[in-house]
Amino acid sequence: MIETVAKKKGVPEAEELPAKIVLVILILVIVIGVFSIALTLTSPHFKQPEPQFISGGEVSIQLIPPPSTEQQETES
Amino acid sequence: MKAPSDGLLLVLFLVALGVTVTSTLVTLHNGGYLGGNFLTGAAVTTAGGEANLTVNAVTSITNQNFTINFGSGYVNASCNFCSMDSNKTFINYFGNGSNTSSLEDGRTCCVSFTEVSSGFLLENTGNTNLSVGYRCTGNCTHSLYIGGNLAPSMGGLEIKVTSNFARRQYGETGGTDSAESCLGGGTLYGPQNTNGWNITNTSANGGALNGAGLGDGVYVVLGSVGHWLCGNSSVYPLAADNSRDAAVIDINVTIPVDALGTGVRTSFNITFNATSSA
């Protein structure tokens, strides 16, 4: 009914955006969005905190053969 | 080329909408805006204005002692074992069954070894809370380090952690602690509902505690597998306050009389790790 009236009154129809252009725009939006998410997720804020390592140091010992029984008796 | 159908365009539009909304949410979450604080830093009065100062979080832990050297020696033939500790203690296990503990003077079973009075002194020298763990490399087991036959109840080569408020080892950059460190883990520290310094012997994070040390610690058998000493990968109880930011790691070694005196120096290395949320 509205369409009929519009046609009768000579109202020009709105031009439709070509479907191919819409398709390209949508694909671009998707690609940019995915790129944005990937960029955000790989930012340092999302990474697990990395530990800092420091050297505590070395624990050492040297076990030497005990002196012979004769030596021990002499020493004592 | 045939024009895409309305159905395909609708699907793509919905996908694009979904990606955009997801991207926005991820970004807002990343920026910490989803807690309702969109306007942090905004002036709350028109009279004085507001000065903003950013203090960067610094994760830093230091060790003030890099060597524990028990020196060179042997076990007295009248003893079954001799035990030495980096906290200056010697234990004599005599062949007649009596066991005595002493400081440097009066030790009998550990002959000519060096008295060690300092463990590894760890201190949080940054400005943010930390969790602390350790790893061991080298001869980290008793059989590799010393060898010989131990009594069934002996650990042989052991490690313990003690808050420096209890241990009182000199050398902290911020002055010796006046309060227990590594508190506040509480129910957050794994499922054990414990706080204070711990060595989780069964697993690196959580799990049942097997001979864990708490506070003025209990010795736990050293192994090549690292353990947490304070907190874990997501809980950071070691405060940066100078009054409660340090602990000492001590080592105890027991030498059986039948351990082979090779004359070769043997060692292992301890590496500590500190983690913060910063």
XYZ file of C-alpha atoms in Angstrom:
354
model
C 0.000 0.000 0.000
C 2.767 2.432 1.014
C 4.825 1.316 -1.933
C 1.900 1.965 -4.237
C 1.364 5.430 -2.802
C 5.034 6.237 -3.059
C 5.139 5.154 -6.648
C 2.089 7.192 -7.439
C 3.609 10.298 -5.850
C 6.872 9.756 -7.707
C 9.043 9.295 -4.589
C 12.384 7.918 -5.770
C 13.439 4.542 -4.354
C 16.540 4.518 -2.117
C 19.561 3.177 -3.885
C 20.723 -0.150 -2.497
C 24.406 -0.610 -1.656
C 25.774 -3.277 -3.945
C 25.839 -6.576 -2.089
C 29.488 -7.215 -3.042
C 30.615 -4.041 -1.322
C 28.671 -4.977 1.794
C 30.364 -8.364 1.705
C 33.836 -6.830 1.478
C 33.095 -4.413 4.334
C 31.838 -7.190 6.567
C 34.889 -9.323 5.891
C 37.149 -6.366 6.686
C 35.302 -5.760 9.955
C 35.724 -9.406 10.937
C 39.435 -9.444 10.065
C 40.104 -6.224 11.972
C 38.146 -7.511 14.974
C 40.016 -10.785 15.086
C 43.313 -8.937 14.753
C 42.314 -6.632 17.609
C 41.467 -9.556 19.901
C 44.716 -11.332 19.050
C 46.686 -8.175 19.750
C 44.989 -7.651 23.095
C 45.390 -11.239 24.228
C 49.106 -11.246 23.436
C 49.747 -8.019 25.308
C 51.961 -8.264 28.433
C 48.952 -7.632 30.667
C 47.573 -11.048 29.802
C 50.792 -12.965 30.231
C 51.505 -14.983 33.384
C 53.987 -13.244 35.669
C 57.448 -14.551 35.034
C 59.560 -15.396 38.066
C 62.839 -13.705 38.740
C 65.650 -16.151 39.400
C 68.597 -15.490 41.656
C 71.464 -17.749 42.501
C 71.249 -18.829 46.096
C 74.688 -20.238 45.944
C 76.709 -23.351 46.388
C 76.741 -25.872 49.219
C 79.994 -27.804 49.251
C 81.906 -30.320 51.339
C 84.990 -32.456 50.976
C 85.170 -35.825 52.668
C 88.722 -36.996 53.203
C 89.916 -40.411 54.320
C 90.381 -40.604 58.089
C 93.951 -41.037 59.289
C 95.052 -44.535 60.105
C 94.407 -45.908 63.582
C 98.082 -45.542 64.445
C 98.020 -41.897 63.451
C 94.892 -41.240 65.521
C 96.467 -42.888 68.545
C 99.586 -40.805 68.065
C 97.565 -37.618 67.765
C 95.548 -38.408 70.873
C 30.133 -13.112 -10.102
C 26.850 -13.841 -8.501
C 25.793 -11.425 -5.750
C 25.877 -12.912 -2.249
C 22.564 -13.907 -0.831
C 20.833 -11.990 1.923
C 21.210 -14.995 4.212
C 25.009 -15.018 3.798
C 25.212 -11.299 4.439
C 23.098 -11.665 7.549
C 25.349 -14.417 8.894
C 28.475 -12.370 8.187
C 26.907 -9.356 9.810
C 26.168 -11.332 12.953
C 29.734 -12.701 13.003
C 31.134 -9.193 12.626
C 28.894 -7.960 15.414
C 30.009 -10.821 17.668
C 33.702 -10.176 16.968
C 33.318 -6.472 17.640
C 31.506 -7.008 20.930
C 34.067 -9.632 22.026
C 36.933 -7.340 21.093
C 35.419 -4.509 23.100
C 34.877 -6.701 26.150
C 38.413 -8.099 25.994
C 39.867 -4.621 25.732
C 37.770 -3.313 28.609
C 38.705 -6.299 30.738
C 42.359 -5.815 29.879
C 42.179 -2.232 30.955
C 40.523 -3.168 34.222
C 37.410 -1.185 33.390
C 34.901 -3.919 34.028
C 35.031 -3.457 37.775
C 33.127 -0.204 37.467
C 36.121 2.126 37.801
C 35.897 3.797 34.460
C 36.998 7.130 35.742
C 39.933 6.384 37.977
C 42.050 9.456 38.371
C 39.201 11.874 37.771
C 39.191 14.940 39.973
C 36.762 14.768 42.881
C 36.887 18.436 43.737
C 37.165 21.565 41.689
C 38.955 23.448 44.432
C 42.315 21.708 44.728
C 42.527 19.568 41.658
C 44.396 16.285 41.789
C 47.980 15.252 41.317
C 48.577 11.743 40.033
C 51.736 9.811 40.812
C 52.516 6.410 39.428
C 54.812 4.129 41.433
C 56.026 1.212 39.371
C 55.936 -2.204 41.000
C 59.409 -3.696 41.285
C 59.909 -7.412 41.787
C 63.228 -7.958 43.483
C 64.660 -10.543 45.822
C 68.232 -10.715 47.030
C 70.426 -13.294 48.683
C 73.088 -12.043 51.071
C 75.075 -15.269 51.377
C 76.318 -17.141 48.345
C 78.280 -19.995 49.864
C 77.727 -22.674 52.452
C 81.037 -24.483 52.677
C 81.356 -27.264 55.229
C 85.018 -27.553 54.405
C 87.068 -30.712 54.556
C 87.050 -33.465 57.142
C 86.070 -36.972 58.171
C 83.956 -38.823 60.714
C 85.639 -39.874 63.930
C 86.016 -43.641 64.039
C 84.242 -43.757 67.401
C 81.042 -42.443 65.816
C 78.360 -43.877 63.562
C 77.416 -40.521 62.043
C 78.160 -36.864 62.311
C 75.678 -34.186 61.405
C 76.368 -30.558 60.539
C 74.055 -27.647 60.079
C 74.516 -24.243 58.500
C 73.054 -22.776 61.693
C 76.258 -23.691 63.552
C 74.982 -26.911 65.084
C 76.798 -30.233 65.164
C 75.250 -33.520 66.232
C 77.431 -36.369 67.427
C 76.093 -39.883 66.880
C 78.467 -41.993 68.953
C 79.033 -45.643 68.370
C 77.827 -46.430 71.905
C 74.387 -45.070 70.994
C 74.533 -41.685 72.704
C 73.725 -38.614 70.659
C 74.829 -35.165 71.645
C 74.258 -31.815 70.022
C 76.695 -28.971 70.338
C 77.999 -25.825 68.764
C 81.529 -25.518 67.497
C 83.131 -26.263 70.844
C 82.895 -29.820 72.005
C 82.026 -31.413 68.703
C 83.651 -34.781 68.406
C 82.288 -36.766 65.499
C 82.756 -34.171 62.716
C 86.519 -33.858 62.607
C 88.168 -30.799 61.015
C 85.081 -29.656 59.123
C 84.330 -25.929 58.929
C 81.813 -24.377 61.252
C 79.066 -22.731 59.200
C 76.856 -20.171 60.889
C 74.965 -18.584 57.985
C 72.350 -19.957 55.649
C 71.096 -18.313 52.491
C 69.481 -15.043 53.566
C 66.625 -14.127 51.236
C 65.055 -10.689 51.368
C 62.289 -9.028 49.416
C 64.033 -5.851 48.297
C 61.393 -4.713 45.834
C 58.165 -2.889 46.581
C 55.628 -5.573 45.828
C 54.569 -8.815 47.485
C 56.264 -12.006 46.331
C 56.059 -15.755 46.342
C 59.351 -17.625 46.663
C 60.536 -21.025 45.533
C 63.782 -22.871 44.971
C 65.443 -25.321 42.653
C 68.467 -27.510 43.194
C 71.050 -28.591 40.658
C 74.101 -30.793 41.051
C 74.465 -33.461 43.723
C 71.101 -32.791 45.342
C 70.584 -36.162 47.032
C 72.441 -37.644 49.963
C 73.707 -40.583 47.940
C 75.189 -38.255 45.322
C 76.470 -35.666 47.772
C 78.004 -37.816 50.498
C 76.976 -41.451 50.171
C 77.219 -44.091 52.863
C 74.471 -45.811 54.790
C 72.045 -43.747 56.843
C 69.889 -44.904 59.745
C 66.260 -45.414 58.669
C 64.999 -42.248 60.337
C 67.656 -39.969 58.869
C 67.049 -37.570 56.024
C 70.745 -37.270 55.250
C 70.654 -34.090 53.190
C 67.953 -31.669 54.254
C 66.741 -28.109 53.794
C 64.646 -25.866 55.992
C 63.338 -22.329 55.824
C 63.005 -20.039 58.820
C 61.707 -16.504 58.962
C 64.533 -14.164 59.861
C 62.523 -12.804 62.742
C 63.173 -16.196 64.356
C 66.572 -16.968 62.802
C 68.120 -13.528 63.456
C 70.805 -13.766 60.779
C 72.628 -10.491 60.226
C 72.834 -8.899 56.785
C 69.391 -7.716 55.714
C 69.597 -4.521 53.679
C 66.518 -3.171 55.411
C 67.502 -4.194 58.938
C 66.732 -7.467 60.682
C 63.032 -8.316 60.730
C 60.976 -7.502 63.788
C 57.975 -9.614 62.797
C 57.231 -12.954 61.116
C 57.488 -12.829 57.335
C 55.395 -14.608 54.716
C 52.165 -14.162 56.598
C 48.861 -13.493 54.939
C 48.819 -16.468 52.616
C 46.146 -17.877 54.919
C 43.402 -19.702 53.148
C 44.786 -18.447 49.857
C 47.901 -20.552 50.134
C 46.847 -23.736 48.437
C 44.325 -26.032 50.079
C 46.281 -26.409 53.304
C 44.982 -23.258 54.985
C 48.446 -22.589 56.259
C 50.549 -19.503 56.331
C 54.147 -18.724 57.043
C 57.095 -20.271 55.311
C 56.541 -23.775 54.043
C 58.279 -26.372 51.997
C 55.689 -28.300 50.101
C 57.482 -31.560 49.737
C 54.930 -33.539 47.822
C 54.260 -31.216 44.945
C 55.291 -27.806 43.779
C 51.915 -26.206 44.277
C 49.318 -27.496 46.696
C 48.888 -31.155 47.414
C 49.453 -32.835 50.736
C 52.252 -31.554 52.884
C 54.840 -34.157 53.673
C 57.066 -33.034 56.510
C 56.612 -29.387 55.657
C 58.336 -26.726 57.662
C 56.336 -23.886 59.140
C 57.797 -20.888 60.914
C 61.017 -21.806 62.651
C 61.215 -24.657 60.251
C 61.331 -28.356 60.078
C 63.895 -30.036 57.896
C 62.704 -31.595 54.663
C 64.757 -33.939 52.510
C 66.395 -32.050 49.671
C 65.737 -33.213 46.157
C 66.368 -32.067 42.644
C 62.697 -31.113 42.314
C 62.054 -27.521 43.291
C 59.428 -26.469 45.802
C 57.627 -23.378 46.954
C 58.926 -21.802 50.123
C 56.371 -19.012 50.485
C 53.139 -18.690 48.539
C 52.777 -20.172 45.079
C 52.260 -19.164 41.452
C 49.193 -17.092 42.214
C 49.487 -16.086 45.895
C 52.257 -13.752 47.005
C 52.450 -13.527 50.816
C 56.013 -12.222 51.279
C 55.531 -8.536 51.966
C 58.015 -5.844 50.990
C 57.936 -4.202 54.427
C 61.429 -4.063 55.871
C 60.149 -5.313 59.208
C 58.977 -8.668 57.786
C 60.549 -9.398 54.417
C 63.247 -12.036 54.938
C 64.000 -15.672 55.678
C 67.001 -17.960 55.957
C 67.429 -21.251 54.136
C 69.573 -23.685 56.117
C 71.140 -26.932 55.011
C 71.815 -29.983 57.170
C 74.067 -32.836 56.145
C 74.605 -36.140 57.945
C 77.783 -38.083 57.191
C 77.852 -41.812 57.885
C 81.144 -43.228 59.127
C 81.150 -45.580 56.148
C 80.903 -42.750 53.586
C 83.839 -42.949 51.245
C 86.463 -40.297 51.891
C 87.477 -39.615 48.319
C 89.097 -36.264 48.908
C 87.019 -34.907 46.064
C 84.985 -31.782 46.703
C 81.255 -32.307 46.120
C 78.557 -29.674 45.800
C 75.084 -28.659 44.732
C 73.581 -25.304 43.810
C 70.378 -23.733 44.999
C 68.575 -21.211 42.810
C 65.692 -19.192 44.204
C 62.824 -17.715 42.254
C 60.559 -14.837 43.166
C 57.220 -14.173 41.505
C 54.826 -11.269 41.881
C 51.648 -10.167 40.208
C 53.434 -7.105 38.821
